[in-house]
Structure formats: C-alpha cells, structure tokens
Amino acid sequence: MSGIVAWNAGVKAADADCRTKISAALGSGTGAFVQDGLPTAEATYNAQFYMFTSANGTYFQADDGAAAAQIRVSYDGANIVIERSAGGTPASVVAAANKWYRVLVKFNATGGTLGYTVRGGGAAEATAVTGSIPGVSNAARIETAKLGLVSGTGTATVDAFESRRTSDPAPLCRGDANADAILNVQDRI
C-alpha cells in the first residue's frame, strides 16, 4: 500500500446490500494500491470505479481466499481488459489514453458469469460497452479487492470505488457534459 495520499472507506452497518465506498489518490509504481478486506466469501460481487487511463497495468483485482485473482481489470495502452480467473477469453474495450472511464464488473459465481460495463472517454452517456464472460466457477468467492496500480508501470488515478453484493452502484453525474452551462438531464444523454 505504498504511495497512498488519501484513503476513505466505510460500510453502512444497517445496509442490507453491504455497500462499501472507497476513494484513493495513489502514487506511482507497482504496489501503489489499497486493499478492501470487507468482501467475505461473496458468491455475487458488483464493483464500480473510475479509472484515468494513464498507466499500463492492473487497476483492479478481486481475489479469493487463496489470493488467486477472480476478477482483473487492466489497461494495456489501447484497451481496458476485463478478465476472469481460470482462463477464458478476456474482454477488451477500446480506450484512449489519458481519459476517464467508468468500469462496472458484476461477478456471479452462481450464474457462472462475469458481466461488465465500460463507459467514458468523452463518449455520450448512453454510449457504453457491455458484455459477459462465461465460465466463472460456481465455487469461486470474492474475499478481497485491490484498487490502484496492482501491477504495471506509471501512476494510477482511480476514484469513486463502490462495491455491493447484489445491486449495481449508480454512476456519478457527469457534470456539464454538453457544455451548455446548465446541469440537467441533457447531460445524461
């Protein structure tokens, strides 16, 4: 957990969905990440975060109890790559360098899938790449999540991490996306 400038984490005790929210400003170099140990043998796990595509490497990784990666989200300089454990074909989403992207991953061991949505890079709010990677083991569980530069080179910039057991975290408001000086529903289109 080297290079951490700021860290916030919290769980609402009364929240039946067990929401976890984390924001972090991280330094450069491999190992500049924070780890959330709040998932506990989760068969379903939905996580959302924002990543600025400035570093090549792994920005998010969710592991099982044996520290084996069950979910991995990386950037290779041209694509955001979403992978599940035990092989399979990873999903690649074209992503420009030095842009913000929202990434949502939906791990479902019971259903045997890893779903994903990637949106951003200045595209319209309605523009998103979604998909599902089959072959997740029904015995797989999520025990920890790592956010930052888990592996790779450069400086990782991530924001607004949120995880839940079942429901999807809502995306952040994009601000004045259409540059009309008014923040309204038109910024969501």
PDB file of C-alpha atoms in Angstrom:
ATOM      1  CA  MET A   1       0.000   0.000   0.000  1.00  0.00           C
ATOM      2  CA  SER A   2       2.791   2.407  -0.816  1.00  0.00           C
ATOM      3  CA  GLY A   3       2.212   5.877  -2.205  1.00  0.00           C
ATOM      4  CA  ILE A   4      -1.207   6.445  -0.653  1.00  0.00           C
ATOM      5  CA  VAL A   5      -2.072  10.129  -0.355  1.00  0.00           C
ATOM      6  CA  ALA A   6      -5.688   9.769   0.796  1.00  0.00           C
ATOM      7  CA  TRP A   7      -7.946   6.918   1.851  1.00  0.00           C
ATOM      8  CA  ASN A   8     -11.589   6.766   2.814  1.00  0.00           C
ATOM      9  CA  ALA A   9     -13.541   3.605   3.491  1.00  0.00           C
ATOM     10  CA  GLY A  10     -16.826   2.951   5.146  1.00  0.00           C
ATOM     11  CA  VAL A  11     -19.602   0.437   5.481  1.00  0.00           C
ATOM     12  CA  LYS A  12     -23.124   1.315   6.461  1.00  0.00           C
ATOM     13  CA  ALA A  13     -23.861  -1.197   9.221  1.00  0.00           C
ATOM     14  CA  ALA A  14     -27.604  -1.114   8.553  1.00  0.00           C
ATOM     15  CA  ASP A  15     -27.203  -1.513   4.809  1.00  0.00           C
ATOM     16  CA  ALA A  16     -28.599  -4.893   3.742  1.00  0.00           C
ATOM     17  CA  ASP A  17     -26.687  -4.661   0.459  1.00  0.00           C
ATOM     18  CA  CYS A  18     -23.354  -4.260   2.322  1.00  0.00           C
ATOM     19  CA  ARG A  19     -22.167  -1.248   0.338  1.00  0.00           C
ATOM     20  CA  THR A  20     -18.507  -0.309   0.522  1.00  0.00           C
ATOM     21  CA  LYS A  21     -17.262   3.041  -0.753  1.00  0.00           C
ATOM     22  CA  ILE A  22     -13.620   3.929  -1.250  1.00  0.00           C
ATOM     23  CA  SER A  23     -11.764   6.842  -2.831  1.00  0.00           C
ATOM     24  CA  ALA A  24      -7.996   6.894  -3.156  1.00  0.00           C
ATOM     25  CA  ALA A  25      -5.306   9.076  -4.671  1.00  0.00           C
ATOM     26  CA  LEU A  26      -2.359   6.799  -5.311  1.00  0.00           C
ATOM     27  CA  GLY A  27       1.285   7.313  -6.130  1.00  0.00           C
ATOM     28  CA  SER A  28       3.255   5.699  -8.916  1.00  0.00           C
ATOM     29  CA  GLY A  29       4.769   2.258  -9.255  1.00  0.00           C
ATOM     30  CA  THR A  30       3.620  -1.310  -8.817  1.00  0.00           C
ATOM     31  CA  GLY A  31       2.145  -1.924  -5.403  1.00  0.00           C
ATOM     32  CA  ALA A  32       0.522   1.528  -5.153  1.00  0.00           C
ATOM     33  CA  PHE A  33      -2.905   0.196  -4.279  1.00  0.00           C
ATOM     34  CA  VAL A  34      -5.389  -0.087  -1.451  1.00  0.00           C
ATOM     35  CA  GLN A  35      -6.991  -3.333  -0.388  1.00  0.00           C
ATOM     36  CA  ASP A  36     -10.548  -3.837   0.819  1.00  0.00           C
ATOM     37  CA  GLY A  37     -10.948  -6.907   3.012  1.00  0.00           C
ATOM     38  CA  LEU A  38     -14.677  -6.440   3.562  1.00  0.00           C
ATOM     39  CA  PRO A  39     -15.951  -8.930   0.997  1.00  0.00           C
ATOM     40  CA  THR A  40     -16.470 -12.209   2.850  1.00  0.00           C
ATOM     41  CA  ALA A  41     -16.771 -15.284   0.647  1.00  0.00           C
ATOM     42  CA  GLU A  42     -19.071 -13.412  -1.733  1.00  0.00           C
ATOM     43  CA  ALA A  43     -20.673 -15.506  -4.488  1.00  0.00           C
ATOM     44  CA  THR A  44     -22.006 -12.312  -6.082  1.00  0.00           C
ATOM     45  CA  TYR A  45     -19.980  -9.101  -6.101  1.00  0.00           C
ATOM     46  CA  ASN A  46     -20.601  -5.913  -8.075  1.00  0.00           C
ATOM     47  CA  ALA A  47     -17.871  -3.284  -8.104  1.00  0.00           C
ATOM     48  CA  GLN A  48     -17.698   0.089  -9.836  1.00  0.00           C
ATOM     49  CA  PHE A  49     -14.825   2.541 -10.057  1.00  0.00           C
ATOM     50  CA  TYR A  50     -13.471   5.256 -12.297  1.00  0.00           C
ATOM     51  CA  MET A  51     -10.009   4.978 -13.834  1.00  0.00           C
ATOM     52  CA  PHE A  52      -7.870   7.515 -15.653  1.00  0.00           C
ATOM     53  CA  THR A  53      -6.005   5.624 -18.386  1.00  0.00           C
ATOM     54  CA  SER A  54      -2.524   6.982 -17.752  1.00  0.00           C
ATOM     55  CA  ALA A  55      -0.686   3.832 -16.625  1.00  0.00           C
ATOM     56  CA  ASN A  56      -0.310   0.434 -18.248  1.00  0.00           C
ATOM     57  CA  GLY A  57      -1.181  -2.285 -15.773  1.00  0.00           C
ATOM     58  CA  THR A  58      -3.833  -3.741 -13.490  1.00  0.00           C
ATOM     59  CA  TYR A  59      -6.100  -1.121 -11.875  1.00  0.00           C
ATOM     60  CA  PHE A  60      -8.481  -3.502 -10.061  1.00  0.00           C
ATOM     61  CA  GLN A  61      -8.248  -7.068  -8.872  1.00  0.00           C
ATOM     62  CA  ALA A  62     -10.622  -9.131  -6.722  1.00  0.00           C
ATOM     63  CA  ASP A  63      -9.162 -12.259  -5.146  1.00  0.00           C
ATOM     64  CA  ASP A  64     -10.479 -15.379  -3.479  1.00  0.00           C
ATOM     65  CA  GLY A  65      -9.366 -16.644  -0.061  1.00  0.00           C
ATOM     66  CA  ALA A  66      -6.214 -18.177  -1.576  1.00  0.00           C
ATOM     67  CA  ALA A  67      -5.223 -14.789  -3.106  1.00  0.00           C
ATOM     68  CA  ALA A  68      -5.995 -16.047  -6.618  1.00  0.00           C
ATOM     69  CA  ALA A  69      -7.425 -13.356  -8.900  1.00  0.00           C
ATOM     70  CA  GLN A  70     -11.097 -13.925  -9.735  1.00  0.00           C
ATOM     71  CA  ILE A  71     -11.549 -10.558 -11.490  1.00  0.00           C
ATOM     72  CA  ARG A  72      -8.873  -8.389 -13.089  1.00  0.00           C
ATOM     73  CA  VAL A  73      -9.309  -5.026 -14.869  1.00  0.00           C
ATOM     74  CA  SER A  74      -6.244  -3.706 -16.694  1.00  0.00           C
ATOM     75  CA  TYR A  75      -5.228  -1.092 -19.237  1.00  0.00           C
ATOM     76  CA  ASP A  76      -2.711  -2.021 -21.964  1.00  0.00           C
ATOM     77  CA  GLY A  77      -2.245   1.386 -23.607  1.00  0.00           C
ATOM     78  CA  ALA A  78      -5.113   0.899 -26.072  1.00  0.00           C
ATOM     79  CA  ASN A  79      -7.739  -1.248 -24.339  1.00  0.00           C
ATOM     80  CA  ILE A  80      -9.374  -1.788 -20.966  1.00  0.00           C
ATOM     81  CA  VAL A  81      -9.132  -5.541 -20.462  1.00  0.00           C
ATOM     82  CA  ILE A  82     -11.532  -7.451 -18.188  1.00  0.00           C
ATOM     83  CA  GLU A  83     -10.514 -10.983 -17.186  1.00  0.00           C
ATOM     84  CA  ARG A  84     -11.877 -13.741 -15.003  1.00  0.00           C
ATOM     85  CA  SER A  85      -9.904 -16.491 -13.308  1.00  0.00           C
ATOM     86  CA  ALA A  86      -9.195 -19.870 -14.836  1.00  0.00           C
ATOM     87  CA  GLY A  87      -8.581 -18.689 -18.358  1.00  0.00           C
ATOM     88  CA  GLY A  88     -11.246 -17.942 -20.881  1.00  0.00           C
ATOM     89  CA  THR A  89     -11.136 -15.161 -23.414  1.00  0.00           C
ATOM     90  CA  PRO A  90     -10.736 -11.740 -21.781  1.00  0.00           C
ATOM     91  CA  ALA A  91     -12.921  -8.867 -22.925  1.00  0.00           C
ATOM     92  CA  SER A  92     -11.163  -5.870 -24.486  1.00  0.00           C
ATOM     93  CA  VAL A  93     -12.769  -2.441 -24.768  1.00  0.00           C
ATOM     94  CA  VAL A  94     -11.004   0.198 -26.874  1.00  0.00           C
ATOM     95  CA  ALA A  95      -9.956   3.040 -24.568  1.00  0.00           C
ATOM     96  CA  ALA A  96      -7.960   6.175 -25.373  1.00  0.00           C
ATOM     97  CA  ALA A  97      -5.021   7.145 -23.191  1.00  0.00           C
ATOM     98  CA  ASN A  98      -5.402   9.898 -20.586  1.00  0.00           C
ATOM     99  CA  LYS A  99      -9.203   9.714 -20.364  1.00  0.00           C
ATOM    100  CA  TRP A 100     -11.627   8.858 -17.545  1.00  0.00           C
ATOM    101  CA  TYR A 101     -13.667   5.651 -17.780  1.00  0.00           C
ATOM    102  CA  ARG A 102     -16.347   4.168 -15.543  1.00  0.00           C
ATOM    103  CA  VAL A 103     -15.911   0.427 -15.071  1.00  0.00           C
ATOM    104  CA  LEU A 104     -18.593  -1.815 -13.567  1.00  0.00           C
ATOM    105  CA  VAL A 105     -17.882  -5.524 -13.034  1.00  0.00           C
ATOM    106  CA  LYS A 106     -20.555  -7.999 -11.948  1.00  0.00           C
ATOM    107  CA  PHE A 107     -19.220 -11.288 -10.580  1.00  0.00           C
ATOM    108  CA  ASN A 108     -21.805 -14.045 -10.261  1.00  0.00           C
ATOM    109  CA  ALA A 109     -20.474 -17.464  -9.286  1.00  0.00           C
ATOM    110  CA  THR A 110     -23.984 -18.901  -9.063  1.00  0.00           C
ATOM    111  CA  GLY A 111     -24.750 -17.848 -12.638  1.00  0.00           C
ATOM    112  CA  GLY A 112     -21.207 -18.614 -13.811  1.00  0.00           C
ATOM    113  CA  THR A 113     -20.580 -15.184 -15.374  1.00  0.00           C
ATOM    114  CA  LEU A 114     -18.525 -12.029 -15.080  1.00  0.00           C
ATOM    115  CA  GLY A 115     -20.523  -9.136 -16.520  1.00  0.00           C
ATOM    116  CA  TYR A 116     -19.036  -5.742 -17.298  1.00  0.00           C
ATOM    117  CA  THR A 117     -19.849  -2.233 -18.480  1.00  0.00           C
ATOM    118  CA  VAL A 118     -17.245   0.320 -19.591  1.00  0.00           C
ATOM    119  CA  ARG A 119     -18.266   3.895 -20.337  1.00  0.00           C
ATOM    120  CA  GLY A 120     -16.314   7.107 -20.738  1.00  0.00           C
ATOM    121  CA  GLY A 121     -13.514   8.736 -22.653  1.00  0.00           C
ATOM    122  CA  GLY A 122     -15.761  11.669 -23.545  1.00  0.00           C
ATOM    123  CA  ALA A 123     -18.422   9.478 -25.187  1.00  0.00           C
ATOM    124  CA  ALA A 124     -22.087  10.284 -24.720  1.00  0.00           C
ATOM    125  CA  GLU A 125     -23.593   8.904 -21.520  1.00  0.00           C
ATOM    126  CA  ALA A 126     -25.762   6.476 -23.476  1.00  0.00           C
ATOM    127  CA  THR A 127     -22.645   5.015 -25.137  1.00  0.00           C
ATOM    128  CA  ALA A 128     -21.342   2.048 -23.202  1.00  0.00           C
ATOM    129  CA  VAL A 129     -19.744  -1.291 -23.952  1.00  0.00           C
ATOM    130  CA  THR A 130     -21.330  -4.140 -22.028  1.00  0.00           C
ATOM    131  CA  GLY A 131     -20.835  -7.862 -22.101  1.00  0.00           C
ATOM    132  CA  SER A 132     -20.448 -11.040 -20.143  1.00  0.00           C
ATOM    133  CA  ILE A 133     -17.619 -13.534 -19.830  1.00  0.00           C
ATOM    134  CA  PRO A 134     -18.877 -17.083 -19.151  1.00  0.00           C
ATOM    135  CA  GLY A 135     -17.124 -19.848 -17.241  1.00  0.00           C
ATOM    136  CA  VAL A 136     -16.880 -18.495 -13.688  1.00  0.00           C
ATOM    137  CA  SER A 137     -16.687 -21.435 -11.283  1.00  0.00           C
ATOM    138  CA  ASN A 138     -19.736 -21.773  -9.056  1.00  0.00           C
ATOM    139  CA  ALA A 139     -17.317 -22.456  -6.182  1.00  0.00           C
ATOM    140  CA  ALA A 140     -15.446 -19.150  -6.681  1.00  0.00           C
ATOM    141  CA  ARG A 141     -15.774 -16.481  -3.981  1.00  0.00           C
ATOM    142  CA  ILE A 142     -14.515 -12.913  -3.543  1.00  0.00           C
ATOM    143  CA  GLU A 143     -12.554 -12.230  -0.324  1.00  0.00           C
ATOM    144  CA  THR A 144     -10.508  -9.086  -1.088  1.00  0.00           C
ATOM    145  CA  ALA A 145     -10.454  -6.268  -3.637  1.00  0.00           C
ATOM    146  CA  LYS A 146      -7.398  -4.237  -4.689  1.00  0.00           C
ATOM    147  CA  LEU A 147      -7.680  -0.816  -6.331  1.00  0.00           C
ATOM    148  CA  GLY A 148      -4.791   1.209  -7.740  1.00  0.00           C
ATOM    149  CA  LEU A 149      -1.716   0.051  -9.629  1.00  0.00           C
ATOM    150  CA  VAL A 150      -1.762  -3.591  -8.562  1.00  0.00           C
ATOM    151  CA  SER A 151       0.808  -4.359 -11.269  1.00  0.00           C
ATOM    152  CA  GLY A 152       2.319  -2.313 -14.092  1.00  0.00           C
ATOM    153  CA  THR A 153       4.131   0.973 -14.580  1.00  0.00           C
ATOM    154  CA  GLY A 154       3.172   4.615 -14.271  1.00  0.00           C
ATOM    155  CA  THR A 155       0.798   6.488 -11.988  1.00  0.00           C
ATOM    156  CA  ALA A 156      -2.659   5.066 -11.347  1.00  0.00           C
ATOM    157  CA  THR A 157      -5.502   7.513 -10.834  1.00  0.00           C
ATOM    158  CA  VAL A 158      -8.745   5.965  -9.606  1.00  0.00           C
ATOM    159  CA  ASP A 159     -11.844   7.346  -7.953  1.00  0.00           C
ATOM    160  CA  ALA A 160     -15.276   6.584  -6.535  1.00  0.00           C
ATOM    161  CA  PHE A 161     -14.916   2.859  -5.861  1.00  0.00           C
ATOM    162  CA  GLU A 162     -18.119   1.259  -4.653  1.00  0.00           C
ATOM    163  CA  SER A 163     -18.973  -2.410  -4.207  1.00  0.00           C
ATOM    164  CA  ARG A 164     -22.190  -4.238  -3.406  1.00  0.00           C
ATOM    165  CA  ARG A 165     -23.381  -7.783  -3.054  1.00  0.00           C
ATOM    166  CA  THR A 166     -26.284  -7.703  -5.471  1.00  0.00           C
ATOM    167  CA  SER A 167     -27.399  -4.356  -6.899  1.00  0.00           C
ATOM    168  CA  ASP A 168     -25.396  -2.166  -9.275  1.00  0.00           C
ATOM    169  CA  PRO A 169     -23.823   1.032  -7.956  1.00  0.00           C
ATOM    170  CA  ALA A 170     -25.221   4.089  -9.724  1.00  0.00           C
ATOM    171  CA  PRO A 171     -22.855   6.075 -11.956  1.00  0.00           C
ATOM    172  CA  LEU A 172     -21.731   9.508 -10.854  1.00  0.00           C
ATOM    173  CA  CYS A 173     -23.290  12.532 -12.512  1.00  0.00           C
ATOM    174  CA  ARG A 174     -21.101  13.588 -15.435  1.00  0.00           C
ATOM    175  CA  GLY A 175     -21.409  17.309 -14.789  1.00  0.00           C
ATOM    176  CA  ASP A 176     -21.933  19.717 -17.675  1.00  0.00           C
ATOM    177  CA  ALA A 177     -21.259  17.106 -20.376  1.00  0.00           C
ATOM    178  CA  ASN A 178     -22.825  19.113 -23.216  1.00  0.00           C
ATOM    179  CA  ALA A 179     -21.143  22.421 -22.199  1.00  0.00           C
ATOM    180  CA  ASP A 180     -24.375  24.460 -22.078  1.00  0.00           C
ATOM    181  CA  ALA A 181     -23.609  25.852 -18.572  1.00  0.00           C
ATOM    182  CA  ILE A 182     -26.694  24.081 -17.184  1.00  0.00           C
ATOM    183  CA  LEU A 183     -26.553  20.838 -15.216  1.00  0.00           C
ATOM    184  CA  ASN A 184     -29.680  18.862 -16.173  1.00  0.00           C
ATOM    185  CA  VAL A 185     -30.972  15.646 -17.738  1.00  0.00           C
ATOM    186  CA  GLN A 186     -29.459  16.632 -21.096  1.00  0.00           C
ATOM    187  CA  ASP A 187     -26.017  15.940 -19.613  1.00  0.00           C
ATOM    188  CA  ARG A 188     -27.059  12.292 -19.153  1.00  0.00           C
ATOM    189  CA  ILE A 189     -27.991  11.755 -22.827  1.00  0.00           C
TER     190      ILE A 189
END
